[in-house]
DNA sequence: AGCACGCCGACT
DNA sequence: GTCGGCGTGCTC
């Protein structure tokens, strides 16, 4: 009797055997419905064996072998096994985080073969529509040519319902999706740098990792599009990973425009479950040519994978911060190597890990030195020294003057302050009391308009205390600068200016961010105040001034990655200034104008910054010169967490190539009333660290710890 | 993780 | 006398 070895979505690092008469190797990669304990689960067949792995356990029969989906191919199974081993996560849970949620449901999931839709008579259809029904008319015009489902869905949320109705009325017919490659629309001519990059990518044979370095506006996307066009010509598929921001629709639009008629699958958190599952199936069947998505898209089966692109590869959102803590960028590199195809990692400010790999010759660096738009000037940078200067609520006279200047010229300014709220903390000047969160080890942020104190870590909120809880003093003052306070100040300073604040608080309502972008584009805003949210990707043609305040915190942080993040953030926010014909100006208020980070930024010299930073990392013994993993524990009391970790350290295998540090309280020790601590382990050898972790986790999993929740983070981004 | 079993406190 | 608290143990 053959046995199916199943990966089940349970936190147990082993497979489970079930018997199925007349099963053979073709069952591998299919879903199976089984009874597990007292519940029914759907698992993935990993292996077919002649005998059970454990003799002496009663083995249940498989209830049903599902044949609805494309069989998970061997390369994806290998990829998932790699993730399970590398990140020390149970294979069953890896499988189920990698697949669309729908596939965890017991019902079969059927997807009709992809086909295109075309109007039987486009003119007649158009004539039958009301003049003002602009969406309907737009769709009808598109349908003169064959359109894919994804293409139609991308047009509007309600487009698909209209198409279905027209189909029923016999206005549309289904035509076979042409696999012959449609002609891409020609893009703008490439400059020499772009052309060289495209040539390097398309001419590399087998696996090659290209680090594409270019500032905002240097035309990285054009390079991707040309490289992808070449891959499509060869009848192959492309996988494009993008960070988790609301930029995906814009990029998707650009792809659809460039490759009309090509089935492009979009996979990100905004895509509904069913659509995600359908897209996955289409990609796995080879019907879709391009998969464009956030980190989860890295696991999509692509039988004819020809190219992988990771845009903004330094972005932290490629690392999942819970469950299977994978880095989609690193998994993508593994995948490209596995498929023996080229991968492009694009960024203006590459992760130092990637930069180091390029220095070591493992990655090929491709530089895009110039701005792609002819005549466009890079922004001019200026440091505004603030040490021993009088500041009007945090703004230097020079900064205020620059804003006034733009107002006079009818141009927009952006004040970048990565700290939302009114002020970072409420302070009693009598006794020195500071408002702190009762559930976290964090300060409460002052939100003046709502007259509330809020914890930005756990979401706790409370009303302003009427008097200081420490000494009863009623004169409490907000300390420091936040976006709300800045908004208030600027509105006072420039009463004639239209001020708009963009942060997580002001953009809480759905659609408000899109609305805000519209207002900015319409020129109905003079001064923008923004956090992180505004730093990425959006183009504001009328914006000519970016003033950065409060950046110095990133210079001397306890976190060794803080300066890398600061550089990337400043480079990114500077990219918002001065597009098209108007030159932009970037002002950075700082107490440390001589700091090498700012000097490198001013010279637009990432190479210099990276070299300095890498030298420091080497000296201090930090990644990428060492590999790290963190064992995190969380319990009701710190003592319990620490005790667990001390026990864990005692269980650690001995390996002189691996350093196990003492347990310490986490930097955010208390979060939402749970105490957190961690153990750092590191090694100069990735292989030795991997073997160590495997042994350690095995020993640790044998222990039972009811009160403590723990997890392992391999290659952690934050300690 | 679920989901059971099991053994002690406050309720109709 | 039962309902239900969550500690402990198991899942092919």
XYZ file of C-alpha atoms (C1' of nucleotides) in Angstrom:
743
model
C 0.000 0.000 0.000
C 1.528 3.363 -0.999
C 1.794 6.141 1.584
C 1.484 9.846 0.917
C 3.774 12.055 2.993
C 1.869 15.284 3.571
C 2.840 18.806 4.571
C 0.040 20.074 6.834
C -0.555 23.577 8.091
C 0.409 22.818 11.681
C 3.410 24.163 13.622
C 5.075 20.767 13.694
C 8.332 20.317 11.834
C 7.506 16.968 10.295
C 5.360 15.365 7.627
C 2.399 13.060 8.195
C 1.762 9.748 6.436
C -1.591 8.714 5.010
C -2.357 5.712 2.878
C -3.920 5.770 -0.550
C -4.406 2.697 -2.711
C -2.936 2.886 -6.223
C -1.165 6.210 -5.574
C 2.035 6.846 -7.493
C 4.663 9.552 -7.822
C 2.271 11.671 -9.879
C 0.483 12.551 -6.622
C 3.463 14.664 -5.508
C 2.516 18.361 -5.605
C -1.207 17.697 -5.390
C -3.525 18.585 -2.527
C -5.016 15.885 -0.343
C -7.961 16.086 2.035
C -7.324 14.168 5.243
C -8.613 13.836 8.753
C -6.037 15.115 11.241
C -6.855 14.543 14.874
C -10.511 15.480 14.963
C -10.549 17.937 12.106
C -10.347 17.864 8.345
C -7.361 19.513 6.679
C -6.026 19.913 3.209
C -2.347 19.073 2.886
C 0.251 19.037 0.138
C 1.726 15.744 -1.043
C 5.509 16.030 -0.673
C 6.518 12.408 -1.201
C 5.086 9.019 -2.075
C 6.641 6.138 -0.137
C 6.276 2.364 0.069
C 6.375 2.262 3.838
C 5.448 4.677 6.613
C 8.222 6.774 8.181
C 7.223 5.744 11.728
C 6.361 2.119 12.283
C 3.771 1.584 14.961
C 1.468 4.563 14.450
C -2.005 3.968 13.135
C -2.214 5.424 9.659
C -5.421 6.931 8.306
C -6.544 6.809 4.717
C -6.556 9.859 2.439
C -10.124 11.140 2.091
C -9.585 12.604 -1.360
C -6.761 13.533 -3.675
C -7.651 16.847 -5.337
C -6.796 17.226 -8.976
C -8.206 20.683 -9.545
C -5.029 22.774 -9.483
C -1.896 22.573 -11.547
C 0.447 20.180 -9.723
C 3.007 22.094 -7.679
C 6.141 21.692 -9.804
C 9.382 20.208 -8.493
C 11.224 23.533 -8.530
C 8.650 25.179 -6.273
C 8.671 22.189 -3.919
C 12.450 22.514 -3.787
C 12.143 26.260 -3.157
C 9.722 25.664 -0.273
C 11.988 23.008 1.215
C 14.877 25.459 0.962
C 12.833 28.056 2.879
C 11.851 25.500 5.521
C 15.511 24.572 6.043
C 17.019 28.026 5.789
C 14.473 29.815 7.973
C 13.942 26.810 10.263
C 10.198 26.827 9.746
C 7.906 23.771 9.506
C 7.500 22.776 5.847
C 3.720 22.500 6.228
C 3.497 26.124 7.279
C 5.905 27.229 4.574
C 3.713 25.536 1.965
C 0.602 27.190 3.268
C 2.077 30.705 3.531
C 3.388 30.347 -0.026
C 0.037 29.354 -1.544
C -3.053 31.550 -1.949
C -5.336 31.267 1.086
C -8.123 29.788 -1.011
C -6.163 26.580 -1.479
C -6.406 25.883 2.248
C -10.148 25.443 1.833
C -11.283 21.894 1.316
C -13.380 22.580 -1.775
C -11.825 22.091 -5.216
C -10.838 25.323 -6.957
C -11.440 25.395 -10.688
C -10.232 28.042 -13.083
C -11.400 28.207 -16.685
C -8.614 28.385 -19.248
C -7.610 31.981 -19.821
C -9.178 33.456 -22.892
C -9.459 36.887 -24.411
C -12.667 38.806 -25.028
C -13.514 40.818 -28.089
C -16.555 42.754 -29.272
C -18.546 41.021 -32.021
C -19.155 44.459 -33.445
C -17.255 47.160 -31.596
C -18.966 50.058 -33.339
C -22.448 48.734 -32.719
C -21.603 48.166 -29.059
C -20.243 51.697 -28.710
C -23.313 53.155 -30.422
C -25.642 51.313 -28.064
C -24.089 52.971 -25.004
C -25.178 56.214 -23.361
C -22.903 59.132 -24.180
C -22.081 59.818 -20.546
C -21.282 56.219 -19.567
C -17.559 56.869 -19.785
C -16.389 53.579 -18.278
C -18.646 51.552 -20.555
C -17.470 53.495 -23.590
C -13.839 53.089 -22.599
C -14.290 49.343 -22.206
C -16.130 49.079 -25.510
C -13.290 50.886 -27.243
C -10.737 48.518 -25.687
C -12.786 45.520 -26.764
C -12.311 46.330 -30.435
C -9.092 44.338 -29.867
C -8.900 41.092 -27.841
C -8.525 41.869 -24.136
C -7.494 39.576 -21.309
C -9.555 39.265 -18.151
C -6.822 40.854 -16.034
C -6.562 43.753 -18.463
C -10.306 44.403 -18.227
C -10.392 44.006 -14.465
C -7.538 46.488 -14.153
C -9.641 49.129 -15.893
C -12.125 49.402 -13.047
C -13.601 47.463 -10.167
C -16.923 47.115 -11.932
C -15.512 46.366 -15.391
C -15.774 42.610 -15.045
C -19.493 42.728 -14.229
C -20.135 44.744 -17.396
C -18.106 42.349 -19.487
C -20.060 39.396 -18.088
C -23.330 41.145 -18.951
C -22.236 41.910 -22.498
C -21.059 38.349 -22.895
C -24.519 37.084 -21.917
C -26.147 39.510 -24.339
C -23.954 38.130 -27.092
C -22.151 41.422 -27.610
C -18.784 39.805 -26.917
C -17.139 36.589 -28.014
C -14.346 34.633 -26.423
C -11.234 34.203 -28.484
C -8.216 32.040 -27.749
C -5.521 33.939 -25.882
C -2.784 34.336 -28.379
C 0.460 32.888 -27.104
C 2.316 34.385 -30.007
C 3.895 37.465 -28.645
C 2.080 40.709 -29.261
C 4.255 43.606 -30.301
C 5.152 45.726 -27.304
C 4.520 49.415 -27.730
C 7.873 51.068 -28.345
C 9.133 52.954 -25.282
C 11.273 56.046 -25.146
C 14.748 55.714 -26.644
C 17.290 54.421 -24.144
C 20.286 56.471 -23.139
C 23.700 54.736 -23.366
C 23.691 53.717 -19.712
C 20.256 52.127 -19.985
C 21.116 50.415 -23.254
C 24.281 48.943 -21.728
C 22.302 47.691 -18.727
C 19.641 46.065 -20.910
C 22.356 44.435 -23.030
C 24.158 43.102 -19.955
C 20.951 41.624 -18.586
C 19.660 40.072 -21.782
C 23.021 38.739 -22.905
C 23.906 37.036 -19.662
C 23.595 33.272 -19.999
C 22.296 31.128 -17.184
C 22.181 32.555 -13.673
C 23.457 36.074 -13.218
C 22.569 38.609 -10.563
C 22.668 42.221 -11.726
C 22.629 45.057 -9.232
C 21.079 47.948 -11.120
C 22.036 51.190 -9.407
C 20.388 54.416 -10.388
C 18.836 57.397 -8.673
C 15.192 58.425 -8.992
C 14.529 59.452 -12.552
C 17.482 57.529 -13.988
C 15.052 55.215 -15.771
C 15.346 51.864 -13.984
C 11.793 50.930 -14.939
C 12.623 51.418 -18.644
C 15.493 48.960 -18.219
C 13.124 46.407 -16.661
C 10.590 46.911 -19.440
C 13.154 46.397 -22.201
C 14.645 43.330 -20.528
C 11.157 41.892 -20.014
C 10.196 42.602 -23.633
C 13.176 40.543 -24.722
C 12.175 37.691 -22.405
C 8.612 37.762 -23.751
C 9.953 37.604 -27.319
C 11.577 34.315 -26.361
C 8.212 33.045 -25.107
C 9.305 33.111 -21.472
C 7.729 34.516 -18.318
C 8.918 37.319 -16.050
C 8.550 37.692 -12.289
C 8.596 41.268 -10.974
C 8.675 41.975 -7.245
C 7.887 45.411 -5.849
C 7.749 46.788 -2.296
C 4.538 46.843 -0.328
C 3.317 50.346 -1.051
C 0.375 51.772 -2.888
C 2.546 52.226 -5.973
C 1.800 48.864 -7.526
C -1.253 50.080 -9.511
C 0.833 52.785 -11.206
C 3.534 50.346 -12.200
C 0.921 47.845 -13.308
C -0.624 50.492 -15.535
C 2.731 51.177 -17.130
C 3.270 47.457 -17.775
C -0.188 47.002 -19.308
C 0.326 49.998 -21.539
C 3.667 48.695 -22.743
C 2.568 45.102 -23.251
C -1.006 45.250 -24.536
C -2.647 41.860 -24.871
C -0.121 40.203 -22.573
C -1.635 38.433 -19.557
C -0.237 40.280 -16.541
C -1.050 38.884 -13.110
C -1.047 41.228 -10.184
C -0.464 39.736 -6.736
C -0.503 42.029 -3.730
C -2.498 42.622 -0.551
C -5.081 44.711 -2.408
C -6.031 41.806 -4.672
C -9.024 39.788 -3.464
C -8.480 36.155 -2.410
C -10.284 34.637 -5.382
C -8.511 36.785 -7.918
C -5.185 35.924 -6.339
C -5.923 32.229 -6.592
C -7.028 32.595 -10.207
C -3.899 34.572 -11.078
C -1.733 31.936 -9.411
C -3.348 29.192 -11.498
C -2.945 31.179 -14.731
C 0.732 31.778 -13.971
C 1.288 28.126 -13.058
C -0.334 26.989 -16.292
C 1.941 29.279 -18.251
C -0.970 31.377 -19.489
C 0.251 34.544 -17.815
C 3.456 36.085 -19.111
C 4.191 38.538 -16.314
C 3.634 38.225 -12.578
C 3.857 41.565 -10.804
C 3.532 41.522 -7.067
C 4.772 42.047 -3.539
C 6.915 39.559 -1.622
C 4.372 36.744 -1.597
C 4.523 36.613 -5.414
C 8.027 35.143 -5.199
C 6.487 31.682 -4.693
C 4.307 31.711 -7.833
C 5.019 28.715 -10.096
C 6.267 29.853 -13.503
C 6.998 26.944 -15.856
C 8.861 29.152 -18.339
C 10.572 31.607 -16.006
C 13.012 33.748 -17.983
C 13.776 36.766 -15.794
C 13.341 37.966 -12.214
C 13.215 41.637 -11.250
C 13.275 42.989 -7.695
C 12.565 46.713 -7.713
C 13.778 48.849 -4.773
C 15.572 45.752 -3.530
C 16.753 47.518 -0.340
C 13.166 47.982 0.832
C 12.433 46.438 4.222
C 8.983 45.246 3.142
C 10.610 42.355 1.252
C 11.286 40.804 4.629
C 8.269 39.211 6.270
C 8.211 40.074 9.963
C 6.088 37.224 11.303
C 5.558 33.521 10.798
C 7.935 32.442 8.041
C 10.353 35.361 8.286
C 11.658 35.158 4.750
C 13.388 37.759 2.640
C 11.638 37.759 -0.739
C 14.729 39.343 -2.276
C 16.967 36.522 -1.084
C 14.407 33.871 -2.056
C 14.198 35.513 -5.491
C 17.954 35.200 -5.919
C 17.736 31.511 -4.966
C 14.935 31.101 -7.474
C 16.847 32.733 -10.297
C 19.839 30.518 -9.586
C 17.605 27.470 -9.481
C 16.029 28.363 -12.849
C 19.399 29.446 -14.241
C 18.063 32.818 -15.343
C 19.069 36.433 -14.847
C 17.830 38.480 -11.897
C 17.905 42.266 -11.649
C 18.039 43.928 -8.233
C 17.264 47.595 -8.732
C 17.836 50.443 -6.294
C 19.273 53.920 -5.924
C 20.595 52.893 -2.532
C 21.208 49.124 -2.540
C 21.154 47.156 0.682
C 24.727 46.952 1.955
C 24.451 43.153 1.708
C 23.818 43.498 -2.025
C 26.488 46.151 -2.468
C 28.982 43.891 -0.707
C 28.056 41.007 -3.021
C 28.716 43.267 -5.986
C 32.079 44.323 -4.535
C 32.941 40.653 -4.089
C 32.076 39.978 -7.725
C 29.116 37.732 -7.000
C 26.705 40.331 -8.400
C 27.345 42.459 -11.466
C 26.908 46.142 -10.867
C 25.160 48.136 -13.566
C 25.170 51.895 -13.061
C 22.681 54.356 -14.498
C 24.553 57.590 -13.980
C 22.303 60.062 -15.708
C 18.745 61.192 -15.512
C 16.728 59.600 -18.266
C 14.671 62.699 -18.988
C 16.875 64.898 -21.126
C 17.639 68.281 -19.590
C 16.286 67.392 -16.148
C 18.594 68.632 -13.438
C 19.376 66.644 -10.317
C 18.279 68.494 -7.161
C 20.796 70.727 -5.459
C 21.496 69.797 -1.862
C 22.176 72.126 0.982
C 22.837 71.459 4.645
C 21.355 73.961 7.064
C 23.468 73.932 10.254
C 21.222 74.219 13.287
C 23.679 73.841 16.148
C 23.517 76.864 18.469
C 21.031 78.499 16.129
C 17.737 80.045 17.018
C 14.967 77.870 15.634
C 11.365 78.948 15.359
C 9.710 75.742 16.580
C 12.277 73.607 14.852
C 12.512 75.529 11.597
C 15.592 77.538 10.697
C 15.190 81.017 9.228
C 16.836 79.796 6.038
C 14.262 77.018 5.667
C 11.411 79.430 6.288
C 12.870 81.785 3.690
C 13.073 78.999 1.128
C 9.421 78.092 1.728
C 8.400 81.735 1.388
C 10.315 81.873 -1.832
C 8.332 78.953 -3.310
C 5.077 80.483 -2.159
C 5.939 83.643 -4.037
C 6.704 81.628 -7.182
C 3.607 79.466 -6.883
C 5.643 76.294 -6.395
C 5.170 73.541 -3.837
C 7.318 72.724 -0.799
C 7.543 69.493 1.126
C 8.625 69.452 4.747
C 9.745 65.946 5.564
C 9.553 64.910 9.199
C 9.368 61.252 9.953
C 7.479 61.650 13.205
C 3.728 61.825 13.256
C 1.617 63.315 16.000
C 1.960 66.756 17.608
C 5.025 66.060 19.698
C 6.916 62.892 20.595
C 6.090 63.190 24.292
C 4.228 65.130 26.997
C 6.512 66.559 29.625
C 6.165 68.127 33.044
C 8.703 70.915 33.445
C 8.320 70.891 37.236
C 9.240 67.308 38.062
C 10.440 65.933 34.740
C 7.626 63.378 34.385
C 7.181 61.981 30.838
C 3.973 60.350 29.578
C 4.704 56.674 28.962
C 2.612 53.775 27.685
C 1.470 51.448 30.455
C 1.590 48.447 28.130
C 4.849 49.100 26.239
C 8.245 50.504 27.008
C 7.531 53.512 24.834
C 6.628 57.167 25.217
C 3.114 58.335 24.404
C 2.874 60.675 21.448
C 0.913 63.896 21.851
C -2.022 64.308 19.451
C -3.155 67.864 20.019
C -6.267 68.076 17.867
C -7.882 65.083 19.529
C -6.340 66.112 22.864
C -5.167 62.544 23.324
C -1.945 60.682 24.062
C -1.335 57.748 21.766
C 1.127 54.835 21.704
C 2.478 54.360 18.191
C 3.566 50.823 19.005
C 0.462 49.171 20.431
C -2.300 51.669 19.601
C -3.129 52.530 23.222
C -4.924 55.878 23.597
C -5.791 58.076 26.549
C -7.035 61.619 27.215
C -4.623 64.367 28.213
C -3.989 64.103 31.947
C -5.486 67.222 33.569
C -2.418 67.553 35.789
C 0.971 65.918 36.108
C 0.546 62.487 37.717
C 3.966 62.964 39.264
C 3.584 66.275 41.104
C 0.135 67.642 40.343
C 1.489 70.532 38.286
C -1.119 71.551 35.711
C 1.351 73.161 33.297
C 2.308 70.213 31.085
C 4.090 70.880 27.812
C 4.481 68.850 24.636
C 8.175 68.265 24.060
C 9.748 68.103 20.611
C 8.386 68.264 17.092
C 5.803 66.161 15.219
C 3.947 66.641 11.927
C 0.796 68.014 13.600
C 2.741 70.704 15.418
C 4.604 71.548 12.245
C 1.305 71.902 10.429
C 0.054 74.282 13.105
C 3.238 76.317 12.992
C 3.315 76.631 9.208
C -0.344 77.598 9.050
C 0.430 80.399 11.490
C 3.559 81.508 9.664
C 2.029 81.436 6.232
C -1.677 82.166 6.702
C -2.169 82.585 2.961
C -0.670 79.168 2.161
C -2.669 75.986 1.693
C -1.039 73.423 3.986
C -1.632 69.675 3.724
C -0.321 67.117 6.169
C 0.135 63.570 4.952
C 0.768 60.873 7.557
C -0.889 57.757 8.855
C -3.184 59.812 11.106
C -4.444 62.274 8.506
C -4.797 59.561 5.854
C -6.629 57.012 7.960
C -9.808 56.972 5.882
C -9.830 54.723 2.833
C -9.152 56.585 -0.373
C -7.996 59.746 1.391
C -4.417 59.218 0.255
C -5.482 59.003 -3.402
C -7.626 62.102 -2.908
C -4.661 63.932 -1.380
C -2.426 63.000 -4.322
C -5.067 64.404 -6.642
C -5.180 67.698 -4.743
C -1.413 67.970 -4.909
C -1.361 67.286 -8.629
C -4.098 69.832 -9.199
C -1.829 72.424 -7.584
C -4.293 73.064 -4.762
C -1.595 72.698 -2.120
C 1.353 74.996 -1.373
C 3.048 73.323 1.565
C 3.107 69.588 2.137
C 4.048 68.072 5.443
C 4.846 64.435 5.185
C 6.313 61.374 6.821
C 7.685 58.175 5.295
C 4.370 57.801 3.444
C 5.250 60.537 0.993
C 8.886 59.601 0.468
C 8.332 56.820 -2.003
C 7.796 56.968 -5.698
C 5.210 59.665 -6.270
C 5.987 62.416 -8.731
C 4.896 65.943 -7.966
C 5.833 68.153 -10.905
C 5.257 71.449 -9.095
C 7.324 70.445 -6.065
C 10.659 72.249 -6.048
C 11.670 72.290 -2.389
C 12.172 69.439 0.043
C 13.162 70.440 3.570
C 14.154 67.627 5.921
C 14.006 68.132 9.654
C 14.790 65.808 12.510
C 17.005 63.520 10.417
C 19.977 63.489 12.810
C 18.454 60.726 14.919
C 19.531 58.199 12.294
C 23.199 59.198 12.522
C 24.072 57.938 15.966
C 21.507 55.234 16.606
C 22.051 52.035 18.549
C 20.742 50.160 15.495
C 23.664 49.491 13.160
C 21.370 49.677 10.122
C 19.959 53.117 11.024
C 22.393 55.117 8.883
C 21.815 52.856 5.887
C 18.077 53.434 6.239
C 18.579 57.177 6.703
C 20.637 57.454 3.523
C 18.036 55.538 1.533
C 15.210 57.586 2.970
C 16.860 60.929 2.256
C 17.850 59.914 -1.259
C 14.296 58.814 -1.854
C 12.613 61.924 -0.478
C 15.044 64.125 -2.411
C 13.837 62.395 -5.555
C 10.454 64.058 -5.012
C 11.960 67.474 -5.757
C 12.303 69.040 -9.158
C 11.023 66.791 -11.880
C 10.639 67.839 -15.467
C 11.919 71.335 -16.195
C 12.043 72.867 -12.724
C 15.222 72.243 -10.734
C 14.683 71.055 -7.183
C 16.335 72.068 -3.960
C 16.812 69.860 -0.912
C 17.544 71.356 2.491
C 18.591 69.222 5.429
C 18.528 70.813 8.845
C 21.266 69.242 10.915
C 23.460 69.658 13.951
C 26.162 67.620 12.192
C 26.766 69.125 8.741
C 30.240 67.597 8.579
C 28.931 64.040 8.995
C 30.190 61.712 6.216
C 26.667 60.473 5.513
C 25.472 63.958 4.598
C 28.682 64.652 2.707
C 28.173 61.523 0.612
C 24.544 62.469 -0.020
C 25.557 65.937 -1.172
C 28.068 64.473 -3.565
C 25.504 61.864 -4.705
C 28.165 59.321 -3.906
C 26.574 56.158 -2.609
C 29.774 54.239 -3.304
C 31.643 56.399 -0.782
C 28.959 55.989 1.829
C 28.804 52.226 1.279
C 32.592 51.899 1.535
C 32.701 53.838 4.827
C 29.768 51.941 6.218
C 31.128 48.542 5.169
C 34.497 49.330 6.744
C 32.716 50.096 10.010
C 30.637 46.947 9.803
C 33.746 44.874 9.196
C 35.507 46.404 12.171
C 32.511 46.000 14.465
C 31.716 42.484 13.267
C 28.295 43.107 11.735
C 26.570 41.785 8.616
C 27.382 41.340 5.789
C 30.685 40.160 7.318
C 28.807 37.877 9.683
C 25.543 35.991 9.482
C 23.027 36.488 12.247
C 19.912 34.897 13.672
C 17.799 36.009 16.617
C 15.761 33.809 18.910
C 12.923 35.955 20.236
C 10.763 35.100 23.222
C 7.635 36.752 24.522
C 5.883 36.136 27.862
C 3.759 37.854 30.507
C 6.842 38.662 32.547
C 10.390 39.426 31.509
C 11.640 36.814 33.976
C 9.733 34.051 32.157
C 11.052 35.138 28.783
C 14.617 35.373 30.094
C 14.355 32.031 31.840
C 13.183 30.390 28.646
C 16.066 31.927 26.708
C 18.627 30.875 29.310
C 17.289 27.336 28.996
C 17.507 27.652 25.224
C 21.128 28.811 25.387
C 21.934 25.794 27.556
C 20.437 23.547 24.874
C 22.461 25.120 22.067
C 24.842 22.735 20.300
C 28.528 23.454 20.718
C 30.188 24.925 17.662
C 33.292 27.102 17.916
C 32.303 28.790 14.636
C 29.068 30.076 16.168
C 28.832 32.727 18.875
C 25.800 32.598 21.150
C 25.305 35.863 23.066
C 23.578 36.198 26.403
C 19.819 36.776 26.461
C 18.892 40.450 26.632
C 15.633 42.362 26.918
C 14.490 43.478 23.461
C 14.873 47.160 22.569
C 11.098 47.508 22.700
C 11.043 45.346 25.792
C 7.375 45.584 26.556
C 4.870 45.612 23.712
C 1.111 45.459 24.307
C 1.692 44.110 27.811
C 3.935 41.265 26.714
C 7.568 41.288 27.775
C 10.097 40.475 25.098
C 13.695 39.310 25.165
C 16.060 37.787 22.638
C 19.284 35.903 22.017
C 21.597 36.839 19.168
C 23.672 34.159 17.490
C 26.189 34.829 14.751
C 28.809 33.145 12.663
C 31.200 33.918 9.872
C 29.989 30.796 8.083
C 26.485 30.627 6.729
C 26.679 26.836 6.463
C 27.873 26.399 10.047
C 25.190 28.763 11.318
C 22.561 26.831 9.349
C 23.660 23.482 10.775
C 23.808 24.966 14.253
C 20.292 26.381 13.973
C 18.924 23.070 12.703
C 20.287 21.233 15.722
C 19.245 23.958 18.114
C 15.676 24.176 16.867
C 15.282 20.428 17.017
C 16.345 20.435 20.672
C 14.182 23.463 21.428
C 11.070 22.028 19.808
C 11.317 18.965 22.028
C 10.925 21.232 25.052
C 7.460 22.356 25.904
C 6.910 25.932 26.966
C 3.314 26.821 27.606
C 3.749 30.406 28.727
C 6.426 31.528 26.327
C 5.900 32.221 22.646
C 9.106 32.089 20.702
C 10.300 32.407 17.126
C 13.521 32.381 15.173
C 14.474 35.211 12.817
C 17.235 34.327 10.365
C 18.980 37.353 8.810
C 17.035 39.766 11.034
C 16.655 43.342 9.866
C 16.089 44.644 13.354
C 17.573 43.453 16.598
C -2.203 25.798 16.058
C -6.595 23.295 17.194
C -8.959 20.283 19.955
C -9.597 17.022 23.389
C -9.229 15.430 28.218
C -8.931 16.372 33.035
C -9.284 18.026 37.499
C -10.787 21.924 40.891
C -13.998 26.523 42.036
C -18.801 29.285 41.891
C -23.510 28.832 40.220
C -28.954 27.254 38.942
C -24.981 18.330 42.072
C -23.242 20.773 37.046
C -20.711 24.607 34.050
C -16.333 26.073 32.922
C -11.543 27.724 34.063
C -7.080 26.773 31.356
C -2.804 23.196 32.218
C -1.191 19.102 29.486
C -0.900 16.174 25.624
C -1.547 14.586 20.865
C -2.171 14.927 16.018
C 0.035 10.058 10.710
